[in-house]
Amino acid sequence: MKRKFSDDATMDEIMSRSPAAIRVVLQHGMLCVGCPIASFHTVSDAAREHDLSEEELRCDLLAVTNAGDPD
């Protein structure tokens, strides 16, 4: 699977580059959309702050950001 964001990409960058990621963020019960901290938090930071599985969150985000990309 092709990665579309680096480990140091912020939640804001991920959502800006791939609007489909917003749905994933909301499905995980996070309110990163419009949050001023989203421009500082990485996926690791956001998962830790929201007590979520980083692996699951990252996998779900990668799935939507890579959708439509050739392998």
Short mmCIF file of N, CA and C in Angstrom, two decimals:
data_model
loop_
_atom_site.label_atom_id
_atom_site.label_comp_id
_atom_site.label_asym_id
_atom_site.label_seq_id
_atom_site.Cartn_x
_atom_site.Cartn_y
_atom_site.Cartn_z
N MET A 1 0.85 -1.17 0.00
CA MET A 1 0.00 0.00 0.00
C MET A 1 0.90 1.24 0.00
N LYS A 2 0.56 2.18 -0.80
CA LYS A 2 1.30 3.42 -0.93
C LYS A 2 0.95 4.37 0.21
N ARG A 3 1.96 4.95 0.85
CA ARG A 3 1.69 5.91 1.92
C ARG A 3 1.51 7.29 1.32
N LYS A 4 0.57 8.03 1.84
CA LYS A 4 0.31 9.36 1.32
C LYS A 4 0.64 10.45 2.33
N PHE A 5 1.02 10.07 3.53
CA PHE A 5 1.45 11.07 4.51
C PHE A 5 2.56 10.49 5.36
N SER A 6 3.44 11.38 5.80
CA SER A 6 4.57 10.95 6.61
C SER A 6 4.18 10.89 8.08
N ASP A 7 5.06 10.31 8.88
CA ASP A 7 4.79 10.19 10.31
C ASP A 7 4.68 11.55 11.00
N ASP A 8 5.32 12.57 10.42
CA ASP A 8 5.27 13.89 11.05
C ASP A 8 4.20 14.80 10.45
N ALA A 9 3.38 14.27 9.55
CA ALA A 9 2.28 15.06 8.99
C ALA A 9 1.26 15.35 10.09
N THR A 10 0.74 16.56 10.08
CA THR A 10 -0.25 16.92 11.09
C THR A 10 -1.64 16.46 10.65
N MET A 11 -2.54 16.39 11.60
CA MET A 11 -3.91 16.02 11.28
C MET A 11 -4.51 17.03 10.30
N ASP A 12 -4.20 18.30 10.47
CA ASP A 12 -4.69 19.34 9.58
C ASP A 12 -4.19 19.11 8.15
N GLU A 13 -2.92 18.80 8.00
CA GLU A 13 -2.35 18.52 6.67
C GLU A 13 -3.05 17.33 6.02
N ILE A 14 -3.25 16.28 6.79
CA ILE A 14 -3.86 15.06 6.26
C ILE A 14 -5.28 15.35 5.78
N MET A 15 -6.05 16.07 6.59
CA MET A 15 -7.43 16.39 6.21
C MET A 15 -7.49 17.36 5.04
N SER A 16 -6.53 18.28 4.97
CA SER A 16 -6.50 19.24 3.86
C SER A 16 -6.15 18.56 2.54
N ARG A 17 -5.20 17.65 2.59
CA ARG A 17 -4.76 16.95 1.38
C ARG A 17 -5.75 15.90 0.92
N SER A 18 -6.47 15.34 1.88
CA SER A 18 -7.43 14.28 1.55
C SER A 18 -8.70 14.50 2.37
N PRO A 19 -9.65 15.26 1.83
CA PRO A 19 -10.88 15.53 2.57
C PRO A 19 -11.63 14.29 3.04
N ALA A 20 -11.42 13.15 2.38
CA ALA A 20 -12.07 11.91 2.82
C ALA A 20 -11.60 11.51 4.21
N ALA A 21 -10.45 12.00 4.63
CA ALA A 21 -9.93 11.70 5.97
C ALA A 21 -10.80 12.32 7.06
N ILE A 22 -11.52 13.36 6.72
CA ILE A 22 -12.41 14.01 7.70
C ILE A 22 -13.44 13.01 8.21
N ARG A 23 -13.99 12.22 7.29
CA ARG A 23 -14.98 11.21 7.69
C ARG A 23 -14.38 10.22 8.68
N VAL A 24 -13.14 9.80 8.44
CA VAL A 24 -12.46 8.85 9.33
C VAL A 24 -12.28 9.49 10.71
N VAL A 25 -11.84 10.72 10.73
CA VAL A 25 -11.62 11.44 11.99
C VAL A 25 -12.93 11.48 12.79
N LEU A 26 -14.01 11.83 12.13
CA LEU A 26 -15.31 11.91 12.81
C LEU A 26 -15.81 10.54 13.26
N GLN A 27 -15.56 9.51 12.44
CA GLN A 27 -15.99 8.16 12.82
C GLN A 27 -15.26 7.66 14.06
N HIS A 28 -14.06 8.16 14.27
CA HIS A 28 -13.30 7.79 15.46
C HIS A 28 -13.66 8.66 16.67
N GLY A 29 -14.66 9.53 16.50
CA GLY A 29 -15.13 10.34 17.61
C GLY A 29 -14.23 11.53 17.92
N MET A 30 -13.39 11.89 16.97
CA MET A 30 -12.47 13.01 17.18
C MET A 30 -13.06 14.27 16.55
N LEU A 31 -12.74 15.39 17.14
CA LEU A 31 -13.23 16.67 16.65
C LEU A 31 -12.09 17.53 16.11
N CYS A 32 -11.17 16.90 15.39
CA CYS A 32 -10.00 17.59 14.85
C CYS A 32 -10.37 18.62 13.79
N VAL A 33 -11.50 18.43 13.13
CA VAL A 33 -11.93 19.36 12.09
C VAL A 33 -12.19 20.72 12.72
N GLY A 34 -11.40 21.71 12.33
CA GLY A 34 -11.56 23.05 12.86
C GLY A 34 -10.86 23.29 14.19
N CYS A 35 -10.26 22.27 14.76
CA CYS A 35 -9.56 22.42 16.04
C CYS A 35 -8.21 23.10 15.80
N PRO A 36 -7.89 24.12 16.59
CA PRO A 36 -6.61 24.80 16.40
C PRO A 36 -5.40 23.91 16.69
N ILE A 37 -5.55 22.87 17.44
CA ILE A 37 -4.45 21.96 17.77
C ILE A 37 -4.16 21.00 16.61
N ALA A 38 -5.11 20.81 15.70
CA ALA A 38 -4.93 19.89 14.58
C ALA A 38 -3.74 20.27 13.70
N SER A 39 -3.36 21.53 13.73
CA SER A 39 -2.21 21.95 12.92
C SER A 39 -0.88 21.61 13.60
N PHE A 40 -0.95 21.07 14.81
CA PHE A 40 0.25 20.67 15.54
C PHE A 40 0.31 19.17 15.81
N HIS A 41 -0.84 18.52 15.94
CA HIS A 41 -0.89 17.11 16.30
C HIS A 41 -0.67 16.20 15.10
N THR A 42 0.22 15.23 15.29
CA THR A 42 0.41 14.16 14.31
C THR A 42 -0.64 13.09 14.61
N VAL A 43 -0.67 12.05 13.80
CA VAL A 43 -1.59 10.94 14.04
C VAL A 43 -1.29 10.32 15.41
N SER A 44 -0.01 10.17 15.71
CA SER A 44 0.38 9.61 17.02
C SER A 44 -0.14 10.47 18.17
N ASP A 45 0.04 11.77 18.04
CA ASP A 45 -0.42 12.69 19.09
C ASP A 45 -1.94 12.61 19.26
N ALA A 46 -2.65 12.64 18.13
CA ALA A 46 -4.11 12.63 18.18
C ALA A 46 -4.63 11.32 18.79
N ALA A 47 -4.04 10.21 18.39
CA ALA A 47 -4.47 8.92 18.94
C ALA A 47 -4.24 8.87 20.45
N ARG A 48 -3.08 9.35 20.87
CA ARG A 48 -2.76 9.35 22.30
C ARG A 48 -3.73 10.26 23.07
N GLU A 49 -3.98 11.46 22.56
CA GLU A 49 -4.86 12.41 23.24
C GLU A 49 -6.29 11.92 23.34
N HIS A 50 -6.72 11.14 22.35
CA HIS A 50 -8.11 10.66 22.33
C HIS A 50 -8.23 9.20 22.79
N ASP A 51 -7.12 8.66 23.30
CA ASP A 51 -7.10 7.28 23.82
C ASP A 51 -7.60 6.28 22.77
N LEU A 52 -7.05 6.41 21.56
CA LEU A 52 -7.41 5.53 20.45
C LEU A 52 -6.21 4.67 20.06
N SER A 53 -6.48 3.61 19.35
CA SER A 53 -5.42 2.78 18.80
C SER A 53 -4.77 3.53 17.64
N GLU A 54 -3.50 3.85 17.78
CA GLU A 54 -2.79 4.56 16.71
C GLU A 54 -2.76 3.72 15.45
N GLU A 55 -2.52 2.43 15.60
CA GLU A 55 -2.44 1.54 14.44
C GLU A 55 -3.75 1.54 13.66
N GLU A 56 -4.87 1.45 14.35
CA GLU A 56 -6.18 1.43 13.69
C GLU A 56 -6.48 2.77 13.02
N LEU A 57 -6.20 3.86 13.73
CA LEU A 57 -6.43 5.19 13.17
C LEU A 57 -5.57 5.41 11.92
N ARG A 58 -4.30 5.09 12.03
CA ARG A 58 -3.38 5.26 10.90
C ARG A 58 -3.82 4.40 9.70
N CYS A 59 -4.21 3.17 9.96
CA CYS A 59 -4.66 2.26 8.90
C CYS A 59 -5.91 2.83 8.20
N ASP A 60 -6.87 3.31 8.98
CA ASP A 60 -8.09 3.87 8.41
C ASP A 60 -7.80 5.13 7.60
N LEU A 61 -6.90 5.98 8.10
CA LEU A 61 -6.54 7.19 7.37
C LEU A 61 -5.81 6.86 6.08
N LEU A 62 -4.89 5.90 6.15
CA LEU A 62 -4.17 5.50 4.94
C LEU A 62 -5.11 4.90 3.90
N ALA A 63 -6.10 4.16 4.35
CA ALA A 63 -7.05 3.54 3.41
C ALA A 63 -7.77 4.60 2.59
N VAL A 64 -8.21 5.69 3.24
CA VAL A 64 -8.94 6.72 2.47
C VAL A 64 -8.01 7.64 1.71
N THR A 65 -6.81 7.87 2.23
CA THR A 65 -5.90 8.77 1.51
C THR A 65 -5.29 8.06 0.30
N ASN A 66 -5.23 6.74 0.33
CA ASN A 66 -4.68 5.98 -0.79
C ASN A 66 -5.76 5.51 -1.77
N ALA A 67 -7.02 5.73 -1.43
CA ALA A 67 -8.12 5.28 -2.31
C ALA A 67 -7.96 5.91 -3.68
N GLY A 68 -8.05 5.08 -4.68
CA GLY A 68 -7.95 5.58 -6.05
C GLY A 68 -6.53 5.66 -6.58
N ASP A 69 -5.53 5.51 -5.70
CA ASP A 69 -4.13 5.51 -6.14
C ASP A 69 -3.75 4.15 -6.65
N PRO A 70 -3.01 4.06 -7.74
CA PRO A 70 -2.54 2.76 -8.18
C PRO A 70 -1.50 2.23 -7.21
N ASP A 71 -1.46 0.93 -6.98
CA ASP A 71 -0.50 0.33 -6.03
C ASP A 71 0.91 0.44 -6.51
#
